[in-house]
Structures are given as C-alpha cells and as structure tokens.
Tab-separated table of C-alpha atoms in Angstrom:
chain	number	residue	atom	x	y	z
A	1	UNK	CA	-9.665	24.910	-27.723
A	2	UNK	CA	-12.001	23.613	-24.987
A	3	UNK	CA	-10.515	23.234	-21.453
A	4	UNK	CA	-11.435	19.942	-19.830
A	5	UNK	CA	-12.907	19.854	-16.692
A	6	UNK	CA	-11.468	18.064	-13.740
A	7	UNK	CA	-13.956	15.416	-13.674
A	8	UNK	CA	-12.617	15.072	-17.227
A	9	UNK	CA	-8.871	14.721	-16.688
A	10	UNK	CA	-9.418	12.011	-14.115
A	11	UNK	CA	-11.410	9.997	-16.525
A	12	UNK	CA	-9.189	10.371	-18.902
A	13	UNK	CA	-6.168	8.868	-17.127
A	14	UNK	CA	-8.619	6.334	-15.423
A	15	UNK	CA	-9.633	5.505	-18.744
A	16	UNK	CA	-5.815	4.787	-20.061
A	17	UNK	CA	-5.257	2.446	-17.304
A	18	UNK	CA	-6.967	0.114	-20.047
A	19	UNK	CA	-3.065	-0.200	-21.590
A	20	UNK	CA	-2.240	-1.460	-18.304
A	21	UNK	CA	-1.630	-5.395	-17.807
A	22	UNK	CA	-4.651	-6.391	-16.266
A	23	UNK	CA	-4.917	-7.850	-12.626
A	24	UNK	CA	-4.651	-11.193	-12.915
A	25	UNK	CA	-8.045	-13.214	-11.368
A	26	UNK	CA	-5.451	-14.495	-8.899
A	27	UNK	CA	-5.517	-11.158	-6.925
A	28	UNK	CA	-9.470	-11.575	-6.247
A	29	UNK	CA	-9.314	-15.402	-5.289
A	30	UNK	CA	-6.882	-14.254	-2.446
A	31	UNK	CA	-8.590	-11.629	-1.317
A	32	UNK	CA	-11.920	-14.081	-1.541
A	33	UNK	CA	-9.898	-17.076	0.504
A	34	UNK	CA	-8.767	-14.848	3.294
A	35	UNK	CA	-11.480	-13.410	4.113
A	36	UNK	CA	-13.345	-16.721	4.835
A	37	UNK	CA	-12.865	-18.040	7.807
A	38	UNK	CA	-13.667	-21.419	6.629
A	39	UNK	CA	-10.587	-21.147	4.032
A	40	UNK	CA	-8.348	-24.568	4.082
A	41	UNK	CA	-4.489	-24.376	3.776
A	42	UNK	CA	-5.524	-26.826	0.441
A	43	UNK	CA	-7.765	-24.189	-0.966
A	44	UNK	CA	-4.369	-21.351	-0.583
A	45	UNK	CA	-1.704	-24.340	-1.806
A	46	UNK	CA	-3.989	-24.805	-4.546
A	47	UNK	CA	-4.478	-21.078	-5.512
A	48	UNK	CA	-0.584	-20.665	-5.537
A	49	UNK	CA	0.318	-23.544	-7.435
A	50	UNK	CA	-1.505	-22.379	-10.215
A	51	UNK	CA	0.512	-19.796	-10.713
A	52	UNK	CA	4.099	-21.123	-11.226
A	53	UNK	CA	5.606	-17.813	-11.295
A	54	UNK	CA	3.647	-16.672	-8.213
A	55	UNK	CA	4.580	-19.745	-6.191
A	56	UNK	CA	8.243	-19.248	-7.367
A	57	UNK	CA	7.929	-15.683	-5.379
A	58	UNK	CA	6.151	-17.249	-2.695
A	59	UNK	CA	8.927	-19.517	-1.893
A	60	UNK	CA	11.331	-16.900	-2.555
A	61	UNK	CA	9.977	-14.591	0.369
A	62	UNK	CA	9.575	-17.236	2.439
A	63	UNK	CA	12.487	-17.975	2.613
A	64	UNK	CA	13.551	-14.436	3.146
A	65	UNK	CA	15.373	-13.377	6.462
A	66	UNK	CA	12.202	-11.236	6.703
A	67	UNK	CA	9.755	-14.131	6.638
A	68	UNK	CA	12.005	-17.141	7.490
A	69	UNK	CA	10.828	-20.370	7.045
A	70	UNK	CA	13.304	-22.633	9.211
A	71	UNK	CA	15.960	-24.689	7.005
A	72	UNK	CA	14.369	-23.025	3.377
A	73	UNK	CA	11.636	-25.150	1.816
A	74	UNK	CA	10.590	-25.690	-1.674
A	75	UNK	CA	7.172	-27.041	-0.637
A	76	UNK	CA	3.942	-24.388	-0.471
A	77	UNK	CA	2.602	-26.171	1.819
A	78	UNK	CA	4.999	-25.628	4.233
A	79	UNK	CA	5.789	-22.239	3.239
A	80	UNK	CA	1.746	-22.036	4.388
A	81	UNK	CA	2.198	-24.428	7.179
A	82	UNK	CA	4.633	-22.508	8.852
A	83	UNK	CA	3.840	-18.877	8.042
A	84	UNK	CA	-0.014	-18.885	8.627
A	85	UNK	CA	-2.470	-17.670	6.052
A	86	UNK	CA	-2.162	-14.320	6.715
A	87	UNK	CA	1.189	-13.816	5.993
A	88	UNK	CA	0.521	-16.157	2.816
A	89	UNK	CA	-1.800	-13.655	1.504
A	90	UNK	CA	0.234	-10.695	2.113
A	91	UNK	CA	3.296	-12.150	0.054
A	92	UNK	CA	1.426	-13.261	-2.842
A	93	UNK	CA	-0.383	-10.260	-3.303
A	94	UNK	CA	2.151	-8.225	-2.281
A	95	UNK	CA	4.482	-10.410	-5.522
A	96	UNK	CA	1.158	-9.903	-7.681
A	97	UNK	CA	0.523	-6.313	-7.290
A	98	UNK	CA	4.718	-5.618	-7.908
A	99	UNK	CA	4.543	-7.553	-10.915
A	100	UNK	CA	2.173	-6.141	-12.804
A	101	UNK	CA	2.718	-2.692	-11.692
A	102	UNK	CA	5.843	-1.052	-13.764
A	103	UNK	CA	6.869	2.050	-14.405
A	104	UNK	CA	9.927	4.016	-15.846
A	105	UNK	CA	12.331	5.784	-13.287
A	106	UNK	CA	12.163	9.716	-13.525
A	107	UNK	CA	14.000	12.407	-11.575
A	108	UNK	CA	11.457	12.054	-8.773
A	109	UNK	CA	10.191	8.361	-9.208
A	110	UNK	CA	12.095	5.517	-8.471
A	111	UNK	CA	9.915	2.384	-8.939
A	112	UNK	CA	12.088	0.492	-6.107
A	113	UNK	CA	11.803	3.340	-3.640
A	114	UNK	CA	8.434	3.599	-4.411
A	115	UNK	CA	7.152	-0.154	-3.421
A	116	UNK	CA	9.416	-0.296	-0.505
A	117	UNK	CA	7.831	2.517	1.093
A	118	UNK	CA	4.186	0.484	-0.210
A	119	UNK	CA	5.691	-2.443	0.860
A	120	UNK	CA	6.526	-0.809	4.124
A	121	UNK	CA	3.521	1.212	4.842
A	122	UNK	CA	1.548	-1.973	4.564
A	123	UNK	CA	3.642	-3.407	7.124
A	124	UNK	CA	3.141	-0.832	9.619
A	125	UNK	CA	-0.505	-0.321	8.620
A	126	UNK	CA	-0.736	-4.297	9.225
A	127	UNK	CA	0.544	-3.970	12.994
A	128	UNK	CA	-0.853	-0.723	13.756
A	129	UNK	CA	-4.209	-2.391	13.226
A	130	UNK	CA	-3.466	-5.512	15.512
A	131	UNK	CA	-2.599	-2.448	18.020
A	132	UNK	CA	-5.976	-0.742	17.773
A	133	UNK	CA	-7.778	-3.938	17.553
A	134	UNK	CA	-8.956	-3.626	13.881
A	135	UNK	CA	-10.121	-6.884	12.991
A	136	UNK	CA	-9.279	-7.024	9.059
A	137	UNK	CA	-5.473	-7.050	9.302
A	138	UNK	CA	-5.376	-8.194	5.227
A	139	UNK	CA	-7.415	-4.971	4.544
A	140	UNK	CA	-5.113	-3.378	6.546
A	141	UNK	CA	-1.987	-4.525	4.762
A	142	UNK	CA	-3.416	-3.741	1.104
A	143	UNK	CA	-4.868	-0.696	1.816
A	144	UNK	CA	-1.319	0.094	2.989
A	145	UNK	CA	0.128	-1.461	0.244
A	146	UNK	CA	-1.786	0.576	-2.241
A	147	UNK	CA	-2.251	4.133	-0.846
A	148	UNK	CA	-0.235	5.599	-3.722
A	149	UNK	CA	-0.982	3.594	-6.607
A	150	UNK	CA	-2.500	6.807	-7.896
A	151	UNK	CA	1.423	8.223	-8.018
A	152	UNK	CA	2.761	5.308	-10.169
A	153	UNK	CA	-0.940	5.901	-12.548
A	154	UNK	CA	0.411	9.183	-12.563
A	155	UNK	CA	3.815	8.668	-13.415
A	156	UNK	CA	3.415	6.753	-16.010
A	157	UNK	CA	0.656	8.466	-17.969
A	158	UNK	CA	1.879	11.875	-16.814
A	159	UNK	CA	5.218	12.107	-16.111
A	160	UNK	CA	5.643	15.591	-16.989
A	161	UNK	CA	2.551	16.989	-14.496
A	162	UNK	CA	3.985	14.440	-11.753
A	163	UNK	CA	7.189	15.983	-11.770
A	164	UNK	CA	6.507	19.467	-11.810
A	165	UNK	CA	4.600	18.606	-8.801
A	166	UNK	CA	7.109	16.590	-6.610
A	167	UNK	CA	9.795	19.617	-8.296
A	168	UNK	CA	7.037	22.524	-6.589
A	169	UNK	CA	7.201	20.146	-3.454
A	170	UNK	CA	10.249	20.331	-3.090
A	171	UNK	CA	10.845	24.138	-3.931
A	172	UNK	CA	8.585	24.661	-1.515
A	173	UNK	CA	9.641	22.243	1.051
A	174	UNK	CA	6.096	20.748	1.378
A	175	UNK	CA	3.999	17.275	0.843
A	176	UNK	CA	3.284	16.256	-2.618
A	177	UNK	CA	-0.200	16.329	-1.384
A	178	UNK	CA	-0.203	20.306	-0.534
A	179	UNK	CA	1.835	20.849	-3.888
A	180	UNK	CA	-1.242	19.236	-5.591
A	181	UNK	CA	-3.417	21.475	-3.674
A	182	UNK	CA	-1.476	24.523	-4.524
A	183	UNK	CA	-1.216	23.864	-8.193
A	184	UNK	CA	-4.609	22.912	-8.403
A	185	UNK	CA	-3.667	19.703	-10.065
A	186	UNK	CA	-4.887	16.339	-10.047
A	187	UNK	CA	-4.686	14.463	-6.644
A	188	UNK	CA	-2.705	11.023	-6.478
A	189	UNK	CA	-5.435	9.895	-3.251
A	190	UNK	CA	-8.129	11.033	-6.214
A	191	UNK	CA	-6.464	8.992	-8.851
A	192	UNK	CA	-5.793	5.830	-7.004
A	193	UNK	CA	-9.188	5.905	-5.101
A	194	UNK	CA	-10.637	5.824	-8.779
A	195	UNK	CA	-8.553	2.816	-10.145
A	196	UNK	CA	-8.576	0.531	-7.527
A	197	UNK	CA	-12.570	1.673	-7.910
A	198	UNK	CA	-12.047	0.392	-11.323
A	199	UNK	CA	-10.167	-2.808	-10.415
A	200	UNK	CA	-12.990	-3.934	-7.877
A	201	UNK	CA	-11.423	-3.697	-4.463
A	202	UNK	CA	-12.967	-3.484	-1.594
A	203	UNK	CA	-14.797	-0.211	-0.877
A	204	UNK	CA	-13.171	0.209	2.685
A	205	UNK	CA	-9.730	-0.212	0.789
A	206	UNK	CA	-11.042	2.607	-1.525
A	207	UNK	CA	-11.728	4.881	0.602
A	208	UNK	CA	-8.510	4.259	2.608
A	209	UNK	CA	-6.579	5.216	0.130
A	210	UNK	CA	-8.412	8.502	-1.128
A	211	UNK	CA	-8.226	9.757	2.493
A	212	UNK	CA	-5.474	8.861	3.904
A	213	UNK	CA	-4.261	12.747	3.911
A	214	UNK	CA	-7.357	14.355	5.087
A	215	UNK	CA	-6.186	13.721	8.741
A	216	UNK	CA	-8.273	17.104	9.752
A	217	UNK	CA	-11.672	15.483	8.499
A	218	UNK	CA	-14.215	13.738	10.587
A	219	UNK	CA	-15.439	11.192	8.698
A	220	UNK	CA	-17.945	9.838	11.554
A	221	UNK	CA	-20.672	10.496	9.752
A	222	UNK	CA	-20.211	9.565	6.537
A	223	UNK	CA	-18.387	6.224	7.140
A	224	UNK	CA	-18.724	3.443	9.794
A	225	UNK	CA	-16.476	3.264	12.550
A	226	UNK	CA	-14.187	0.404	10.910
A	227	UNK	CA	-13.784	2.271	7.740
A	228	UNK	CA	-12.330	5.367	9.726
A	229	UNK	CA	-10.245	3.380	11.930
A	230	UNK	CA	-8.692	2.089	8.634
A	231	UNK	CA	-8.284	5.321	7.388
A	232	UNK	CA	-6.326	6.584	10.089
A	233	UNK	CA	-4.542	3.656	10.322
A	234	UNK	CA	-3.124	3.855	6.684
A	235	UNK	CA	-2.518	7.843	7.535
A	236	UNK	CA	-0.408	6.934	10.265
A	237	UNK	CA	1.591	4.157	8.418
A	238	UNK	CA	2.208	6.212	5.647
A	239	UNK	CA	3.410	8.713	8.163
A	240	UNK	CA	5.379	6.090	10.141
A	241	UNK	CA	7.460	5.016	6.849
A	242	UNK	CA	8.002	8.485	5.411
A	243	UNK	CA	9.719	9.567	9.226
A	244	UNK	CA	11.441	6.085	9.264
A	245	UNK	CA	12.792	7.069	5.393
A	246	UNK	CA	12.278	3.925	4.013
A	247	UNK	CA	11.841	3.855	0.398
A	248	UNK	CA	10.715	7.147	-1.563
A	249	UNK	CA	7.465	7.862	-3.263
A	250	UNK	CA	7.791	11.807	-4.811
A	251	UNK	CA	8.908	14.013	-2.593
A	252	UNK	CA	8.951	12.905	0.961
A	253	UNK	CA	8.857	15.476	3.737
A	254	UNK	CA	8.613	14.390	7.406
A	255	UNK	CA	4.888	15.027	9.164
A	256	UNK	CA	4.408	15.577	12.865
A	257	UNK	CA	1.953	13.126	13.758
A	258	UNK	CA	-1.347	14.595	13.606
A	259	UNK	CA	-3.376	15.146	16.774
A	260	UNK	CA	-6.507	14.446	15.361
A	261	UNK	CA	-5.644	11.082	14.585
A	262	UNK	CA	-4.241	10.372	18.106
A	263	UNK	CA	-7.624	11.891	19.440
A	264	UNK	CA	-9.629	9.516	17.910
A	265	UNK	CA	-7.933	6.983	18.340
A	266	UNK	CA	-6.865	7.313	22.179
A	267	UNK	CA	-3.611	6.705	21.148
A	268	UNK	CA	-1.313	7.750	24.476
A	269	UNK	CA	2.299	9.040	24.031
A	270	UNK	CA	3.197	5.697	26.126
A	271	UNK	CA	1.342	3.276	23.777
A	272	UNK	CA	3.147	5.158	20.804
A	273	UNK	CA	6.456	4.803	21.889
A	274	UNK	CA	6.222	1.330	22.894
A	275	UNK	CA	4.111	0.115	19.706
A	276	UNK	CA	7.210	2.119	17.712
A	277	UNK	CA	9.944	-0.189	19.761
A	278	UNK	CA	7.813	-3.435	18.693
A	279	UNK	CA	7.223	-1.844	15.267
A	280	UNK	CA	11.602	-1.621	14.648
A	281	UNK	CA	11.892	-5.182	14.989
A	282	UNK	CA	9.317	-5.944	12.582
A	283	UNK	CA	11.125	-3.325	9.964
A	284	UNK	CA	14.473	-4.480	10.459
A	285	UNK	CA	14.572	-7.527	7.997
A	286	UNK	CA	12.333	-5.816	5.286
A	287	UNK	CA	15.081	-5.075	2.936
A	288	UNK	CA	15.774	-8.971	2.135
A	289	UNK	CA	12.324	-9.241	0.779
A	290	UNK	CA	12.529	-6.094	-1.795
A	291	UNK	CA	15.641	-7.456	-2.737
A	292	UNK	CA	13.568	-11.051	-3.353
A	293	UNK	CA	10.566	-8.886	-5.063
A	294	UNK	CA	12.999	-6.854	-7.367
A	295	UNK	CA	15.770	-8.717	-8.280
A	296	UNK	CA	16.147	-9.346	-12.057
C-alpha cells in the first residue's frame, strides 16, 4: 500500500473541506466595507439587513452586557450608530464564522470552549494591536478569531488523529503544537493557514495564523514589518487567553510569555502589566455574548 506524503495528507483534508457549508459572500462584503475608509453606516445597515438571520445576531450582541447598546434597540442602525463600525464588523463576522463552523464534541473538543477561547483571542489580539499601534485592528480581530480553525478542520475530518494528539499532550504535559511536532503529525497552524488560503482571506491573516507558534522565528526578512507585528500579536493573544483559561481548544497548557516576542516588540514589564489591567475590563462581560452566539 503506498504511504502518502505529507504534502498529500494536507490536501486531502483541504480538499474535504468541500463538504463544508460554504462561506457565505456576506463574510467578504464585510471584510471589503471595513476596510474602506470611505464605507457609509448605509452601505453596513444595508449589508446586515440582507441577512435576516445575521441581523437577528447582530441585535442580539448588541444588546449584550458585553456590547451594550443603551435601553436595547431593534434598529441596525442604531446598533451601528452607537457601536461604531468596527465593532459592527467584528460581531457579524464573528456570528458568521460561528454559524457555519460546527463540529461534534469529543473527549478533547468542545465546540463552545473552543470559540470562546477564538472569540477571546480575537479580543485580546484586537486591543493588543491598538497597544502597539497596529493600524488594521479588524485584521487583528479575525486573525485572532481564526488562529485555530485548522483544530476544528481537524476535528471534524480526523477526530481520531486529533485526539491522540491532544491525549499525547496531555500525557506529556505539553502544547498541542509540540505533541504535533513529536508525533510527526499534521500541524493545526498548517491546516488552517491552508483553508483560510482556500477561502480567500487576506494573506496577512494567513500567515498569522500558520505562525502564530513559531515565536523563536525571525520573520524580518521574509515578511513586512506589519505582517510580523500581526503575527506576534495573535501569538501573544492566544497566549493571553490560554493563561486567562477562558474557553478550551485541545489541550491547553499555560506558556511563559516568550522573550522574543517582547524583544521585538519593546514591550516593557510596566506596559504589560498595565495593558493586562485595561485588558480585564474588556474580558469581564465576554461570557454574555457566547451565551448570545450559542444559545439554541
């Protein structure tokens, strides 16, 4: 029997991501509108309106304690009004991207674990960039959002490899990542790099999410300054929601934060601890809004 190459076994589970429901055209027009500056509030109430049961979630996170609109509304365009664009964006595609990515719970997957600690790592990856002044905050919050889409790929086209690598993990009292270097397995940061590839997001987004373990690389010369920035900033965030425990996405283990990271980014113990006071505030409400996104 031949033995498929690596190459091979990622195509192969890219390639079954065809039985998947497809990403609706929705998820491009937002990601079109908020990156032009010239965007109207019309052009988003329009978008979302489209979509009755997108602008039912819209309203339903808006009126979250996490998002709170003022005396609830049933009106998008107050929702957008109040809350800005930005934070328009990041609940619609953050409802989107939920919705049309399910999978089964397993001994080591728990599909609502696993988007709250998305959810959350594209919260802190969001304010961690307004802290080291990267300018594309939405890129920010997706690429945070979907750093481990490759786990959920794997999960639910290969449950049985997935688990015998969160159940080495946690033998072993390492990452998932490690375990998948160990075992010489497929890599989740592989697998979702290739299928968000597939799905046409942004190439900074891409490669966000199939580095966002290498902290020990130097990427300078390979990628522009921006696109490492964003790398370390999703590296950190995933960090930042794996210490907090928040959600669950394998096998968690805490990581020290690496030094490389805070190297490049002249990150000072000072500005940590007080970005990680302003950061608690921001986390404490987050629970009302997976309750919103995963309620039956």
């Amino acid at each position: 029997m031949r033995t498929l190459s690596t190459e091979q076994m990622y195509q192969i589970i890219v390639d079954k991501t065809d039985q998947l429901p497809s990403l609706p055209s929705i998820v491009y027009e937002l990601l079109a509108l908020v990156n032009d500056s010239m965007a109207s509030l019309k052009a988003y109430e329009d978008l979302i309106s489209r979509d009755p049961s997108l602008a039912l979630q819209v309203l339903k996170m808006a009126n979250s304690a996490f998002y709170g609109v003022p005396g609830e509304t049933d009106s998008i365009q107050k929702a957008i009004t109040y809350l800005g664009t930005e934070k328009i964006y990041q609940i619609a595609i953050t409802a989107t991207v939920f919705e049309n990515l399910e999978a089964d719970d397993s001994r080591f997957f728990r599909i609502r674990e696993f988007w709250q600690h998305s959810f959350v790592t594209a919260l802190c990856s969001e304010q961690l960039a307004l802290e080291l002044n990267f300018e594309n905050r939405s890129s920010a919050f997706l690429s945070g959002l979907l750093h481990d889409v490759g786990k959920i790929v794997f999960q639910i086209f290969n449950s049985e490899s997935w688990n015998q690598i969160c159940a080495y993990a946690q033998q072993q009292e390492t990452s998932v990542f490690d375990a998948e270097n160990n075992l010489n397995a497929l890599k989740h940061t592989e697998i979702g790099y290739r299928v968000c590839q597939k799905w046409n997001f942004p190439k900074e987004v891409l490669l966000a999410i199939r580095h966002h373990h290498d902290y020990d690389k130097d990427f300078s010369s390979h990628y522009s300054a921006d696109q490492v920035k964003l790398i370390d900033i999703v590296s950190l965030a995933n960090i930042l929601s794996h210490t907090l425990n928040i959600g669950h996405s394998g096998y968690n283990i805490r990581t020290e934060v690496p030094l490389e990271i805070v190297e490049r980014q002249n990150i000072s113990r000072k500005r940590w601890v007080d970005f990680l006071m302003r950061l608690r505030d921001q986390l404490e409400a987050s629970e009302s809004v997976m309750a919103s996104l995963l309620e039956n």
